PDB file of C-alpha atoms in Angstrom:
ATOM      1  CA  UNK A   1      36.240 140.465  51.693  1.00  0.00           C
ATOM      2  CA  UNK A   2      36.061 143.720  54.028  1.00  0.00           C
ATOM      3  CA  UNK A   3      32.517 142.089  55.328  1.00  0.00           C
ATOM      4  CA  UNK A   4      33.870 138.876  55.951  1.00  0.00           C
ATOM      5  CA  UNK A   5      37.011 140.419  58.282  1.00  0.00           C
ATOM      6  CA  UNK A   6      33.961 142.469  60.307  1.00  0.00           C
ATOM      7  CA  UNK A   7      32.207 138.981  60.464  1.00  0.00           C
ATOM      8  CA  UNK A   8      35.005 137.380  61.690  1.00  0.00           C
ATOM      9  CA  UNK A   9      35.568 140.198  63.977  1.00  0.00           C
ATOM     10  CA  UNK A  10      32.158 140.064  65.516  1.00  0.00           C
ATOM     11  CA  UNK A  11      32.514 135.972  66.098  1.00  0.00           C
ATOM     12  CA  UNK A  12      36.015 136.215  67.848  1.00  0.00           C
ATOM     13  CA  UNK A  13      34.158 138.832  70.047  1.00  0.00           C
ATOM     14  CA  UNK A  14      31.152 136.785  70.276  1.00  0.00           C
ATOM     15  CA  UNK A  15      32.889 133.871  71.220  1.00  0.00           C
ATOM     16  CA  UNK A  16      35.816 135.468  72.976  1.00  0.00           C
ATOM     17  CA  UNK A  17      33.128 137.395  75.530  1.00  0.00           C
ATOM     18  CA  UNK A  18      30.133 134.653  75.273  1.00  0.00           C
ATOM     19  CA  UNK A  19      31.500 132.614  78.048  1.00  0.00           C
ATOM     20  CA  UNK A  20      33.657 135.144  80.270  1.00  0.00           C
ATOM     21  CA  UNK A  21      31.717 136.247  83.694  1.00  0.00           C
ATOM     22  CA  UNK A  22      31.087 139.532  83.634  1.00  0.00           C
ATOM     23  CA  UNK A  23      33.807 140.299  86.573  1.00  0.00           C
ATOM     24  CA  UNK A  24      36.671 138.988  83.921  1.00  0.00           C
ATOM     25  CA  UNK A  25      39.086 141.890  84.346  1.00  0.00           C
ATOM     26  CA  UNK A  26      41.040 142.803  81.519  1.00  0.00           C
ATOM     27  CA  UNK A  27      44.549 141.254  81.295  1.00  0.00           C
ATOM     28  CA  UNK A  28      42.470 137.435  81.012  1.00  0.00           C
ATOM     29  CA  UNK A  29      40.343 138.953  78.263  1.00  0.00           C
ATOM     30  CA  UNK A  30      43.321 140.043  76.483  1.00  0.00           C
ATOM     31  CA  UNK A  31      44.697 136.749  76.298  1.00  0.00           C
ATOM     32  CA  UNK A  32      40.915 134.751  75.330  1.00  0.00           C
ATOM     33  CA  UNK A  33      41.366 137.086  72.626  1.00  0.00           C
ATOM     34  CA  UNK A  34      44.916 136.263  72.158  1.00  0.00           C
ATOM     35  CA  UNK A  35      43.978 132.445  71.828  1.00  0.00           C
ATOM     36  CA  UNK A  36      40.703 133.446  69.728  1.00  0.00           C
ATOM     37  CA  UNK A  37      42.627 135.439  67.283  1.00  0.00           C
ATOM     38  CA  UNK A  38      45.099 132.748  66.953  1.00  0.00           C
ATOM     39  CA  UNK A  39      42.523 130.266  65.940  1.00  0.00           C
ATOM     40  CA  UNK A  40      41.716 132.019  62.765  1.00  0.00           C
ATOM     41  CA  UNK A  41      45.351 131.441  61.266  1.00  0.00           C
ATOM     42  CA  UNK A  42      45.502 135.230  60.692  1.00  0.00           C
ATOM     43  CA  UNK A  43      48.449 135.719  58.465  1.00  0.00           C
ATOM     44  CA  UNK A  44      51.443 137.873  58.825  1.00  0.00           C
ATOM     45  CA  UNK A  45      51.466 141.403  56.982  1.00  0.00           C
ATOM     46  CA  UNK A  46      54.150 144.279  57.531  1.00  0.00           C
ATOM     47  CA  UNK A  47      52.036 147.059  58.255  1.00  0.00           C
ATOM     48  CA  UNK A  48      48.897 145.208  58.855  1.00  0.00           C
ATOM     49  CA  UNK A  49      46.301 146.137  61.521  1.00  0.00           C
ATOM     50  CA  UNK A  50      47.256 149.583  60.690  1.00  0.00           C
ATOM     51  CA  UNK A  51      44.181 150.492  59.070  1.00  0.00           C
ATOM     52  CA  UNK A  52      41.691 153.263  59.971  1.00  0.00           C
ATOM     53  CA  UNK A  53      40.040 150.547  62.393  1.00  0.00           C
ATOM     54  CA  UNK A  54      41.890 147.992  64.358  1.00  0.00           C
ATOM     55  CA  UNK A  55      42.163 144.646  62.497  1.00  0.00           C
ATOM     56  CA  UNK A  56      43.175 142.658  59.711  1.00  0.00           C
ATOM     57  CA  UNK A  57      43.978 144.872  56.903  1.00  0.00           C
ATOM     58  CA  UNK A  58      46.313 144.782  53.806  1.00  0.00           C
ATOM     59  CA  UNK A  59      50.330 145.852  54.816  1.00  0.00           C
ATOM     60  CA  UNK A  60      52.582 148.378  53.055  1.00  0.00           C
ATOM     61  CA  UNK A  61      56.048 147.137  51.558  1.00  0.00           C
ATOM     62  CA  UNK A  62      57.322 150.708  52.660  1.00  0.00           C
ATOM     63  CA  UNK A  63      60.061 150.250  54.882  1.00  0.00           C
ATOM     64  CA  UNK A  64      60.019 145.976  54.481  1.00  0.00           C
ATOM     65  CA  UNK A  65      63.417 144.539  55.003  1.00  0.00           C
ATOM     66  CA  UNK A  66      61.650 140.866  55.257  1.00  0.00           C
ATOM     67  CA  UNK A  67      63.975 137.824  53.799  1.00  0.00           C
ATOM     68  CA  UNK A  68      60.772 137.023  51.295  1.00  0.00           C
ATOM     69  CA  UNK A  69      61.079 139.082  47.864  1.00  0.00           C
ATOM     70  CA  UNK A  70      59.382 140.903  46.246  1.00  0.00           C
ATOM     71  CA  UNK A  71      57.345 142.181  49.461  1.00  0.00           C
ATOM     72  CA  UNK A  72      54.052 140.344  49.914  1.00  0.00           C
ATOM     73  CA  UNK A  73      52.504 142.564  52.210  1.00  0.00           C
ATOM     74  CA  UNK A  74      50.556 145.022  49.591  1.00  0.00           C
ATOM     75  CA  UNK A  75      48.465 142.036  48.775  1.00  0.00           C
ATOM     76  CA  UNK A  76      48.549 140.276  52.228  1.00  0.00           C
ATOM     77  CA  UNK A  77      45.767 140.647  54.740  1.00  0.00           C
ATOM     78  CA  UNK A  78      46.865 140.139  58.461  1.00  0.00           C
ATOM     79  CA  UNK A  79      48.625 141.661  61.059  1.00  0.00           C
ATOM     80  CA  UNK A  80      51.774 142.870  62.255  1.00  0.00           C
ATOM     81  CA  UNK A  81      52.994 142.924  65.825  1.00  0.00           C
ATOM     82  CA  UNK A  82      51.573 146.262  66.994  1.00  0.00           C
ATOM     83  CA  UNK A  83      48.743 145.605  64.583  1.00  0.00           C
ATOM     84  CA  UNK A  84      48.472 142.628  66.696  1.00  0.00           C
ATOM     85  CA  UNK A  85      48.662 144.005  69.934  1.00  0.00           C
ATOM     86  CA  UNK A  86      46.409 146.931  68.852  1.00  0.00           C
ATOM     87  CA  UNK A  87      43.471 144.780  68.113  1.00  0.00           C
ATOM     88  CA  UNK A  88      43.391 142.577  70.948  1.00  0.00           C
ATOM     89  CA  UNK A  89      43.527 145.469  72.699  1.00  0.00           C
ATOM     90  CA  UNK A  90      40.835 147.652  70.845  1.00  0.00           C
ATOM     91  CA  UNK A  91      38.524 144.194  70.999  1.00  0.00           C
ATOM     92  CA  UNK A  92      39.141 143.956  75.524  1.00  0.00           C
ATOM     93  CA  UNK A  93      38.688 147.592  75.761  1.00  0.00           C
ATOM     94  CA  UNK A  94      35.952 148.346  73.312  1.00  0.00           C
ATOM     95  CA  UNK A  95      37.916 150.971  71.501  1.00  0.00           C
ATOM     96  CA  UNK A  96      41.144 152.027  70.163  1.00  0.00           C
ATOM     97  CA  UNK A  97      43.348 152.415  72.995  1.00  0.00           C
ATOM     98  CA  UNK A  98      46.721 152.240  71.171  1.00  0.00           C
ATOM     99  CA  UNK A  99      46.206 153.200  67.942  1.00  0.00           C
ATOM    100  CA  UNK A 100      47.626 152.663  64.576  1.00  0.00           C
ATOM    101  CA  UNK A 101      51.595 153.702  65.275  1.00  0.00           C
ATOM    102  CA  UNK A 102      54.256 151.528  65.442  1.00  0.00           C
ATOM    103  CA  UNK A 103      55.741 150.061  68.735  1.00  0.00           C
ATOM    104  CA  UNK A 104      57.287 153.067  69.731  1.00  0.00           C
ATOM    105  CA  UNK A 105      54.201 154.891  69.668  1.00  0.00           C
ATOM    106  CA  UNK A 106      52.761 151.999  71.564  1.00  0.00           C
ATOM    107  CA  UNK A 107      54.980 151.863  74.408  1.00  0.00           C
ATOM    108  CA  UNK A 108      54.550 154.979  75.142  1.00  0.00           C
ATOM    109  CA  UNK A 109      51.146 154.713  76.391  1.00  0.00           C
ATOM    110  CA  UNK A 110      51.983 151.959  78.474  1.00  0.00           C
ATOM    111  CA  UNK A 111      54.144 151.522  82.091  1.00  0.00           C
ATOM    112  CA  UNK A 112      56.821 149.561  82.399  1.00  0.00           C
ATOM    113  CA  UNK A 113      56.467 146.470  84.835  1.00  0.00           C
ATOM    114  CA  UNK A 114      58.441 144.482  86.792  1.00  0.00           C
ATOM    115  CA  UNK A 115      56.207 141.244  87.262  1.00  0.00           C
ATOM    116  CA  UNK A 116      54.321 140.610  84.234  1.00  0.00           C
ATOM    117  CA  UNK A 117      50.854 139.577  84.341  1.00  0.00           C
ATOM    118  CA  UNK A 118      49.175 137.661  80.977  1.00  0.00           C
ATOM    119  CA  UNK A 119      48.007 140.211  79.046  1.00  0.00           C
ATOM    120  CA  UNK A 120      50.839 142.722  79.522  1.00  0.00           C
ATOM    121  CA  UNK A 121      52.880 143.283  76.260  1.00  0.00           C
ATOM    122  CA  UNK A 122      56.665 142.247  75.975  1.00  0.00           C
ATOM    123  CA  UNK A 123      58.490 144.704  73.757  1.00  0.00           C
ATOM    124  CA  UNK A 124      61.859 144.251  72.189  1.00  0.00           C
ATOM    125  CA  UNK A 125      64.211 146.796  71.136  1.00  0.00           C
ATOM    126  CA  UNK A 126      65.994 149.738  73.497  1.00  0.00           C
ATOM    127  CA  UNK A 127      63.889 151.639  75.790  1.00  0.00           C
ATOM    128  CA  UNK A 128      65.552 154.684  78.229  1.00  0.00           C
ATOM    129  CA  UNK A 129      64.278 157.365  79.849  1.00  0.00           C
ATOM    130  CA  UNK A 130      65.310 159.591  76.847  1.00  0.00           C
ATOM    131  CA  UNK A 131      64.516 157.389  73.917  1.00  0.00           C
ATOM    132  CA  UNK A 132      62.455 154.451  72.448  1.00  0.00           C
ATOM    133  CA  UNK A 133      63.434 153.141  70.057  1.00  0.00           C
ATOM    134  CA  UNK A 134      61.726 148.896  69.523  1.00  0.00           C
ATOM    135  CA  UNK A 135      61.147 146.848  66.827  1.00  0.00           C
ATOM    136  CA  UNK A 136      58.974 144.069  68.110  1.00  0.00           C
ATOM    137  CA  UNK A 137      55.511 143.794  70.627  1.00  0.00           C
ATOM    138  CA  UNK A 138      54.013 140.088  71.531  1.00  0.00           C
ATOM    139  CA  UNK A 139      50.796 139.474  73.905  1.00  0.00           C
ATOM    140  CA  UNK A 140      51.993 138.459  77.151  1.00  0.00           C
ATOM    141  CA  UNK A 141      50.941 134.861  78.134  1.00  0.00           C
ATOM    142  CA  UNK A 142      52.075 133.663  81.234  1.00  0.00           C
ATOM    143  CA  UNK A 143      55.283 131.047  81.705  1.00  0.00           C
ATOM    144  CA  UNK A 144      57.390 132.879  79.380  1.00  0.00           C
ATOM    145  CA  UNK A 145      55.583 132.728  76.414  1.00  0.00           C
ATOM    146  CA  UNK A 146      53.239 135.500  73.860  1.00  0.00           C
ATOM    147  CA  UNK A 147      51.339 135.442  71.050  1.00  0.00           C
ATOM    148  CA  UNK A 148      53.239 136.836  68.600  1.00  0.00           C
ATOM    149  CA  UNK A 149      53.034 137.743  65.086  1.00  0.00           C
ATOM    150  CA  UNK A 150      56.644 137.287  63.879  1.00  0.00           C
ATOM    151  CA  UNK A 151      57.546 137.565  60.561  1.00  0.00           C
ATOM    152  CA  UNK A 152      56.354 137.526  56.654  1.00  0.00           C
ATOM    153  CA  UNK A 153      55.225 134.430  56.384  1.00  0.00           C
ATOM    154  CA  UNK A 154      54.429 133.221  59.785  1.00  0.00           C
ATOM    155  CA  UNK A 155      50.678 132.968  61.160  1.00  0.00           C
ATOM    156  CA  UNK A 156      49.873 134.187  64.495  1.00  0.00           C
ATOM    157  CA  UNK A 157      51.455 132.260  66.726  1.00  0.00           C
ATOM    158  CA  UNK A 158      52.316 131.178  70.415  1.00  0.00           C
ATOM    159  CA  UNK A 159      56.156 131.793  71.029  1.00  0.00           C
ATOM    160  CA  UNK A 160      59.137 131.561  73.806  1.00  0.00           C
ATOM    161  CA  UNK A 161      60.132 135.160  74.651  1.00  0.00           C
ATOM    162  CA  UNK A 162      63.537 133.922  75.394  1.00  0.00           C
ATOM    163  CA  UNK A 163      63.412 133.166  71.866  1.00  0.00           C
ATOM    164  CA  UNK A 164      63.552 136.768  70.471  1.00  0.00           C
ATOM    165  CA  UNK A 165      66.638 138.696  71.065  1.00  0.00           C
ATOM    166  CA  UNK A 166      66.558 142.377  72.255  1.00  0.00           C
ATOM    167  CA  UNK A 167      64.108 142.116  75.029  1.00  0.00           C
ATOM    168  CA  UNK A 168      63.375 145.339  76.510  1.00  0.00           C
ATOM    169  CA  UNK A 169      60.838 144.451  79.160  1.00  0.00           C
ATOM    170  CA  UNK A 170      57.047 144.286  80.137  1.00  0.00           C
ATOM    171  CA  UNK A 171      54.433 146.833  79.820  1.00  0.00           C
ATOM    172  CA  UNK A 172      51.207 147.576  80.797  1.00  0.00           C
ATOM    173  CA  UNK A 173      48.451 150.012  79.188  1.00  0.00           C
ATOM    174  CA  UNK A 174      48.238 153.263  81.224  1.00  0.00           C
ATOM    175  CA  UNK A 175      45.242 154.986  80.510  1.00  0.00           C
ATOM    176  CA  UNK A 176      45.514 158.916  79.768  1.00  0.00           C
ATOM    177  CA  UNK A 177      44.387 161.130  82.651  1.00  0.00           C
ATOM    178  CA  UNK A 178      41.284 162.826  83.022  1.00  0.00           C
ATOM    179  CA  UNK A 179      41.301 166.798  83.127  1.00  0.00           C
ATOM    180  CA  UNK A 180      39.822 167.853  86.717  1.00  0.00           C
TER     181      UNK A 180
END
C-alpha cells in the first residue's frame, strides 16, 4: 500500500510538472497540484498527511470531534487540511516547507496578505498579533474558491470560501531567513 501512495506521488508530480514551462513560478504550481491531487479522490483523514513525509498517511482519532462514530481515521488513508496544504506545498517546493503541525503551526510560517493570489492559503479560525489560534487551511484558488479537505467523509474537494465560517484571512509562505 505504502508503494502505491509513493507511486501515486511520483505520477501527480510527473504529471503535475510534465507540462509546466520551466519559468512557472510557484503560486500556479501550487494550484496544478491542487487540481492533480484532487483527481485522485484522496479521502478525508483527521490527522492525515501528518506522517514523517508529506502525504497520504493513516489519521489519529486523538482529539476527533467528527459527527461520524466510532472515528474512522485510524484506518483511513488521506489527508487533513494542513496535511493538505503541507503536501502541495512540500510537492511545489521540493521539500517540507511547513511541516507536520497543525494550522497554527502553519500560519506561522506564512504572511498575512491582503490580495490573495491562487496558491496562497485561506485559514479560518482567530489570528492576532498575540495569538493563533485556527481550525481550518484550504488551497487558495482564485474567484473565491480552495481546495479543501473538509471533513470525515468528504474527498478532496473544490469549495466556496464564503462557505466556511470563521475566516481569518490569506497567507502566504515566508521563507525563514538566512544567517549572514
Amino acid at each position: 500500500m505504502k508503494r502505491r501512495l509513493v507511486v501515486a506521488a511520483a505520477l501527480i508530480l510527473l504529471t503535475a510538472t510534465a507540462s509546466v514551462p520551466l519559468d512557472l513560478s510557484l503560486p500556479p504550481r501550487i494550484v496544478q497540484l491542487a487540481y492533480e491531487i484532487e483527481r485522485y479522490g484522496i479521502a478525508y483523514s483527521w490527522g492525515g498527511g501528518h506522517a514523517e513525509e508529506p502525504g497520504p498517511s493513516k489519521g489519529t482519532c486523538r482529539g476527533y470531534r467528527g459527527r461520524i462514530k466510532p472515528c474512522p481515521a485510524a484506518r483511513t488513508r488521506g489527508l487533513d487540511c494542513s496535511g493538505l496544504a503541507r503536501w502541495v506545498y512540500a510537492l511545489a517546493h521540493g521539500r517540507d516547507v511547513l511541516g507536520p503541525g497543525n494550522t497554527d503551526a502553519h500560519v506561522r510560517k506564512m504572511r498575512r496578505v491582503k490580495s490573495p493570489k491562487p496558491g496562497d492559503l485561506a485559514f479560518f479560525g482567530k489570528i492576532t498579533k498575540k495569538t493563533v489560534k485556527t481550525h481550518h487551511v484550504g488551497i487558495y484558488l482564485g474567484n473565491g474558491t480552495m481546495m479543501n479537505a473538509p471533513e470525515t467523509g468528504a474527498i478532496v474537494r473544490v469549495d466556496d470560501i464564503a462557505e466556511k465560517k470563521d475566516f481569518a484571512g490569506f497567507y502566504r509562505y515566508r521563507p525563514p531567513r538566512t544567517a549572514r
